[in-house]
Amino acid sequence: MDRVSTAEARTEPGWRRLLCGTPREVLARLVQDDPLGVREKVGARLRDDALLLDADRVHLRALARIARFGNRYRGRPELQPWVESAVAEAAEELLREEHEAARARPSPGSDRPSVFSSLAPPLGLEPSAMRAACAAFNALPCAERSAFVDLVLRGRSLDELAHASGASASEVARRARRALDVLLAAALPDSGAEGER
Amino acid sequence: MTRGVDWIAALDELGLVHRKEQAALLRDAASLVCATSRRGRPFVAGAARARWRQACLEAITVAEADRVDVEPLLRNLAADPVARWPAASRLARASLALDRCVAGSVALARAWICENETRAAIELLCELAAGPPHAPDRCDVLEALALALESAGALDESLDAYASALRIPGCAPRVAVSMFALALRRGDAAWIDFASARLLDLDLSIPGVRTRFQVALARAVERAVVSI
């Protein structure tokens, strides 16, 4: 297999060698040692945007998109921003697909488990409901998602978040509460949880 | 290999990306067919056909190289002039068969509007619009619903749908233009103010912006001539 080191991939001859050929050939190079650092960029994207998406799925989609559309890359923008935009597009596509899957509302038990099923017990929810709940959560404004993720999942303090965001502590708490309400309302559609907002 | 990357899963994902690309090309093809009718023109930018054909030929070449099935309709479309293409609704259905998504459903609804099947379009779009308020593609759904209602003569409901679309951040200015033209026809001062407020940020001294505004306005007025 045509190997291109990570450092080499970031130079022009490197990316040309990496992205030439059929999409399948490019994909074969990309899955070898991740020369473009795609996994790291997926993690950063999901963290920065506070998205509850399966990082493995975003990674696979991003690799496939880079493999398919790499033949259109001509060296501008710089390679790393171009890869980041491919990661962003992959995440955007999966957000749409997750939303569509949640909208279709499969019968209970027929849905495949979400990577976030482990969030369900602490919230008092059924693991099978987490896919729809995450889809609803991901459609929220970024400030509300971030408040919830930072406060609830990362365990940062309210004061710390208020200081970092420039909002008051009560506003940060309200944002996190709105996100929680949406999660609960999507997971328990008949509970009226969203009506408490 | 990279931690956790399964080659078979990666290949499956690549196949999915190919299919989604073909589905998007079929949606765009449906829009190009729609553009031959007055009601469909708002959705297609100029000189799109040449770019579409180039993209289609490239998609076919790389799919074949990867041994991924190519939707047979695409091969015919690449070879034939738009005038010989199948109905837009058939293209939209073929797109949905490859990738069932909201964008595909909106393409089908737009095709129905252009084919005078407005009732079916309204039913489909109302179903899509009933989804969660933060849904992606919601602006496209509401814009198409507004057009369908306008085409069906339900002008007040159409204005409501345009207004709902415009309340979504990032909604295209052409929606405000369409709403503005319809509100003027209705002589509805409140909706005229609402739509014009969304156009205030447009800098019409910029040639490109001015041209797009004039084209959008001309299309909205042209559509009004058809639907009155």
GROMACS .gro file of C-alpha atoms in nm, chain A:
model
  197
    1MET     CA    1   0.000   0.000   0.000
    2ASP     CA    2   0.119   0.351  -0.081
    3ARG     CA    3   0.223   0.491   0.258
    4VAL     CA    4   0.248   0.864   0.325
    5SER     CA    5   0.358   0.978   0.667
    6THR     CA    6   0.158   1.238   0.860
    7ALA     CA    7   0.431   1.498   0.830
    8GLU     CA    8   0.480   1.422   0.462
    9ALA     CA    9   0.107   1.447   0.393
   10ARG     CA   10   0.114   1.810   0.500
   11THR     CA   11   0.360   1.904   0.228
   12GLU     CA   12   0.247   1.947  -0.129
   13PRO     CA   13   0.404   1.635  -0.283
   14GLY     CA   14   0.266   1.444   0.015
   15TRP     CA   15  -0.095   1.540  -0.033
   16ARG     CA   16  -0.072   1.487  -0.407
   17ARG     CA   17   0.045   1.130  -0.350
   18LEU     CA   18  -0.213   1.080  -0.079
   19LEU     CA   19  -0.516   1.207  -0.270
   20CYS     CA   20  -0.442   1.071  -0.618
   21GLY     CA   21  -0.617   0.768  -0.771
   22THR     CA   22  -0.967   0.633  -0.728
   23PRO     CA   23  -1.162   0.713  -0.410
   24ARG     CA   24  -1.114   0.355  -0.298
   25GLU     CA   25  -0.737   0.383  -0.337
   26VAL     CA   26  -0.736   0.713  -0.145
   27LEU     CA   27  -0.948   0.560   0.130
   28ALA     CA   28  -0.702   0.273   0.166
   29ARG     CA   29  -0.426   0.528   0.233
   30LEU     CA   30  -0.636   0.733   0.474
   31VAL     CA   31  -0.720   0.443   0.703
   32GLN     CA   32  -0.348   0.365   0.736
   33ASP     CA   33  -0.225   0.555   1.042
   34ASP     CA   34  -0.459   0.850   0.976
   35PRO     CA   35  -0.201   1.062   0.786
   36LEU     CA   36  -0.432   1.366   0.777
   37GLY     CA   37  -0.516   1.354   1.148
   38VAL     CA   38  -0.886   1.320   1.074
   39ARG     CA   39  -0.978   1.150   1.401
   40GLU     CA   40  -0.825   1.430   1.605
   41LYS     CA   41  -1.017   1.687   1.401
   42VAL     CA   42  -1.343   1.499   1.451
   43GLY     CA   43  -1.289   1.504   1.826
   44ALA     CA   44  -1.215   1.876   1.822
   45ARG     CA   45  -1.520   1.950   1.609
   46LEU     CA   46  -1.761   1.756   1.828
   47ARG     CA   47  -1.607   1.908   2.141
   48ASP     CA   48  -1.612   2.267   2.012
   49ASP     CA   49  -1.968   2.241   1.883
   50ALA     CA   50  -2.091   2.041   2.187
   51LEU     CA   51  -2.254   1.781   1.963
   52LEU     CA   52  -2.378   1.444   2.085
   53LEU     CA   53  -2.277   1.251   1.774
   54ASP     CA   54  -2.099   0.917   1.741
   55ALA     CA   55  -1.736   1.017   1.675
   56ASP     CA   56  -1.663   0.686   1.500
   57ARG     CA   57  -1.942   0.748   1.249
   58VAL     CA   58  -1.830   1.105   1.184
   59HIS     CA   59  -1.475   0.978   1.140
   60LEU     CA   60  -1.580   0.715   0.885
   61ARG     CA   61  -1.794   0.963   0.694
   62ALA     CA   62  -1.517   1.221   0.690
   63LEU     CA   63  -1.267   0.964   0.560
   64ALA     CA   64  -1.511   0.857   0.288
   65ARG     CA   65  -1.584   1.217   0.187
   66ILE     CA   66  -1.213   1.303   0.171
   67ALA     CA   67  -1.152   0.988  -0.035
   68ARG     CA   68  -1.432   1.075  -0.276
   69PHE     CA   69  -1.370   1.448  -0.314
   70GLY     CA   70  -0.993   1.454  -0.268
   71ASN     CA   71  -0.950   1.461  -0.647
   72ARG     CA   72  -1.099   1.812  -0.645
   73TYR     CA   73  -0.841   1.948  -0.403
   74ARG     CA   74  -0.586   2.170  -0.573
   75GLY     CA   75  -0.380   2.295  -0.278
   76ARG     CA   76  -0.610   2.582  -0.179
   77PRO     CA   77  -0.717   2.637   0.094
   78GLU     CA   78  -0.432   2.492   0.300
   79LEU     CA   79  -0.468   2.117   0.347
   80GLN     CA   80  -0.557   2.124   0.717
   81PRO     CA   81  -0.845   2.374   0.683
   82TRP     CA   82  -0.969   2.172   0.386
   83VAL     CA   83  -0.970   1.855   0.596
   84GLU     CA   84  -1.148   2.044   0.875
   85SER     CA   85  -1.416   2.153   0.630
   86ALA     CA   86  -1.459   1.789   0.520
   87VAL     CA   87  -1.504   1.693   0.887
   88ALA     CA   88  -1.758   1.973   0.931
   89GLU     CA   89  -1.952   1.854   0.625
   90ALA     CA   90  -1.946   1.496   0.751
   91ALA     CA   91  -2.084   1.607   1.088
   92GLU     CA   92  -2.350   1.818   0.916
   93GLU     CA   93  -2.459   1.524   0.699
   94LEU     CA   94  -2.487   1.294   0.998
   95LEU     CA   95  -2.682   1.554   1.196
   96ARG     CA   96  -2.934   1.564   0.913
   97GLU     CA   97  -2.949   1.184   0.896
   98GLU     CA   98  -2.994   1.151   1.272
   99HIS     CA   99  -3.268   1.410   1.262
  100GLU     CA  100  -3.440   1.228   0.979
  101ALA     CA  101  -3.414   0.895   1.164
  102ALA     CA  102  -3.561   1.052   1.477
  103ARG     CA  103  -3.841   1.215   1.278
  104ALA     CA  104  -3.937   0.878   1.131
  105ARG     CA  105  -3.990   0.758   1.492
  106PRO     CA  106  -3.938   0.382   1.460
  107SER     CA  107  -4.139   0.156   1.682
  108PRO     CA  108  -3.998   0.109   2.035
  109GLY     CA  109  -3.717  -0.142   2.043
  110SER     CA  110  -3.655  -0.136   1.669
  111ASP     CA  111  -3.403   0.148   1.688
  112ARG     CA  112  -3.036   0.061   1.705
  113PRO     CA  113  -2.872   0.171   2.030
  114SER     CA  114  -2.717   0.515   2.040
  115VAL     CA  115  -2.355   0.560   2.138
  116PHE     CA  116  -2.500   0.785   2.409
  117SER     CA  117  -2.715   0.514   2.563
  118SER     CA  118  -2.503   0.543   2.876
  119LEU     CA  119  -2.649   0.890   2.929
  120ALA     CA  120  -2.995   0.741   2.965
  121PRO     CA  121  -2.989   0.592   3.319
  122PRO     CA  122  -2.869   0.910   3.495
  123LEU     CA  123  -3.146   1.104   3.319
  124GLY     CA  124  -3.406   0.838   3.399
  125LEU     CA  125  -3.458   0.756   3.030
  126GLU     CA  126  -3.478   0.442   2.822
  127PRO     CA  127  -3.149   0.379   2.633
  128SER     CA  128  -3.352   0.319   2.316
  129ALA     CA  129  -3.485   0.676   2.335
  130MET     CA  130  -3.143   0.838   2.332
  131ARG     CA  131  -3.105   0.857   1.953
  132ALA     CA  132  -3.411   1.080   1.919
  133ALA     CA  133  -3.309   1.275   2.229
  134CYS     CA  134  -2.960   1.340   2.093
  135ALA     CA  135  -3.101   1.447   1.754
  136ALA     CA  136  -3.324   1.703   1.927
  137PHE     CA  137  -3.037   1.816   2.147
  138ASN     CA  138  -2.806   1.866   1.847
  139ALA     CA  139  -3.062   2.095   1.682
  140LEU     CA  140  -3.045   2.339   1.976
  141PRO     CA  141  -2.846   2.663   1.961
  142CYS     CA  142  -2.478   2.608   2.035
  143ALA     CA  143  -2.486   2.813   2.356
  144GLU     CA  144  -2.748   2.580   2.507
  145ARG     CA  145  -2.566   2.267   2.397
  146SER     CA  146  -2.238   2.395   2.534
  147ALA     CA  147  -2.389   2.490   2.868
  148PHE     CA  148  -2.536   2.140   2.911
  149VAL     CA  149  -2.225   1.955   2.795
  150ASP     CA  150  -1.988   2.163   3.006
  151LEU     CA  151  -2.201   2.164   3.316
  152VAL     CA  152  -2.350   1.815   3.312
  153LEU     CA  153  -2.113   1.597   3.111
  154ARG     CA  154  -1.778   1.763   3.177
  155GLY     CA  155  -1.859   1.863   3.533
  156ARG     CA  156  -1.731   2.218   3.506
  157SER     CA  157  -1.858   2.465   3.765
  158LEU     CA  158  -2.126   2.722   3.697
  159ASP     CA  159  -1.898   3.008   3.800
  160GLU     CA  160  -1.621   2.886   3.574
  161LEU     CA  161  -1.856   2.864   3.277
  162ALA     CA  162  -2.009   3.203   3.349
  163HIS     CA  163  -1.664   3.356   3.361
  164ALA     CA  164  -1.556   3.187   3.038
  165SER     CA  165  -1.872   3.271   2.842
  166GLY     CA  166  -1.930   3.621   2.971
  167ALA     CA  167  -2.290   3.535   3.061
  168SER     CA  168  -2.432   3.539   3.413
  169ALA     CA  169  -2.436   3.215   3.611
  170SER     CA  170  -2.814   3.212   3.608
  171GLU     CA  171  -2.818   3.251   3.228
  172VAL     CA  172  -2.576   2.960   3.187
  173ALA     CA  173  -2.796   2.752   3.418
  174ARG     CA  174  -3.106   2.848   3.218
  175ARG     CA  175  -2.935   2.742   2.894
  176ALA     CA  176  -2.840   2.406   3.041
  177ARG     CA  177  -3.194   2.363   3.173
  178ARG     CA  178  -3.344   2.436   2.831
  179ALA     CA  179  -3.115   2.172   2.678
  180LEU     CA  180  -3.214   1.922   2.945
  181ASP     CA  181  -3.582   1.994   2.884
  182VAL     CA  182  -3.540   1.931   2.511
  183LEU     CA  183  -3.357   1.604   2.576
  184LEU     CA  184  -3.634   1.489   2.807
  185ALA     CA  185  -3.913   1.607   2.578
  186ALA     CA  186  -3.764   1.420   2.282
  187ALA     CA  187  -3.709   1.104   2.483
  188LEU     CA  188  -4.049   1.122   2.651
  189PRO     CA  189  -4.268   1.287   2.387
  190ASP     CA  190  -4.588   1.252   2.591
  191SER     CA  191  -4.441   1.382   2.916
  192GLY     CA  192  -4.487   1.750   2.837
  193ALA     CA  193  -4.135   1.816   2.957
  194GLU     CA  194  -4.083   2.086   2.697
  195GLY     CA  195  -4.395   2.260   2.820
  196GLU     CA  196  -4.213   2.346   3.142
  197ARG     CA  197  -3.971   2.570   2.952
   0.00000   0.00000   0.00000
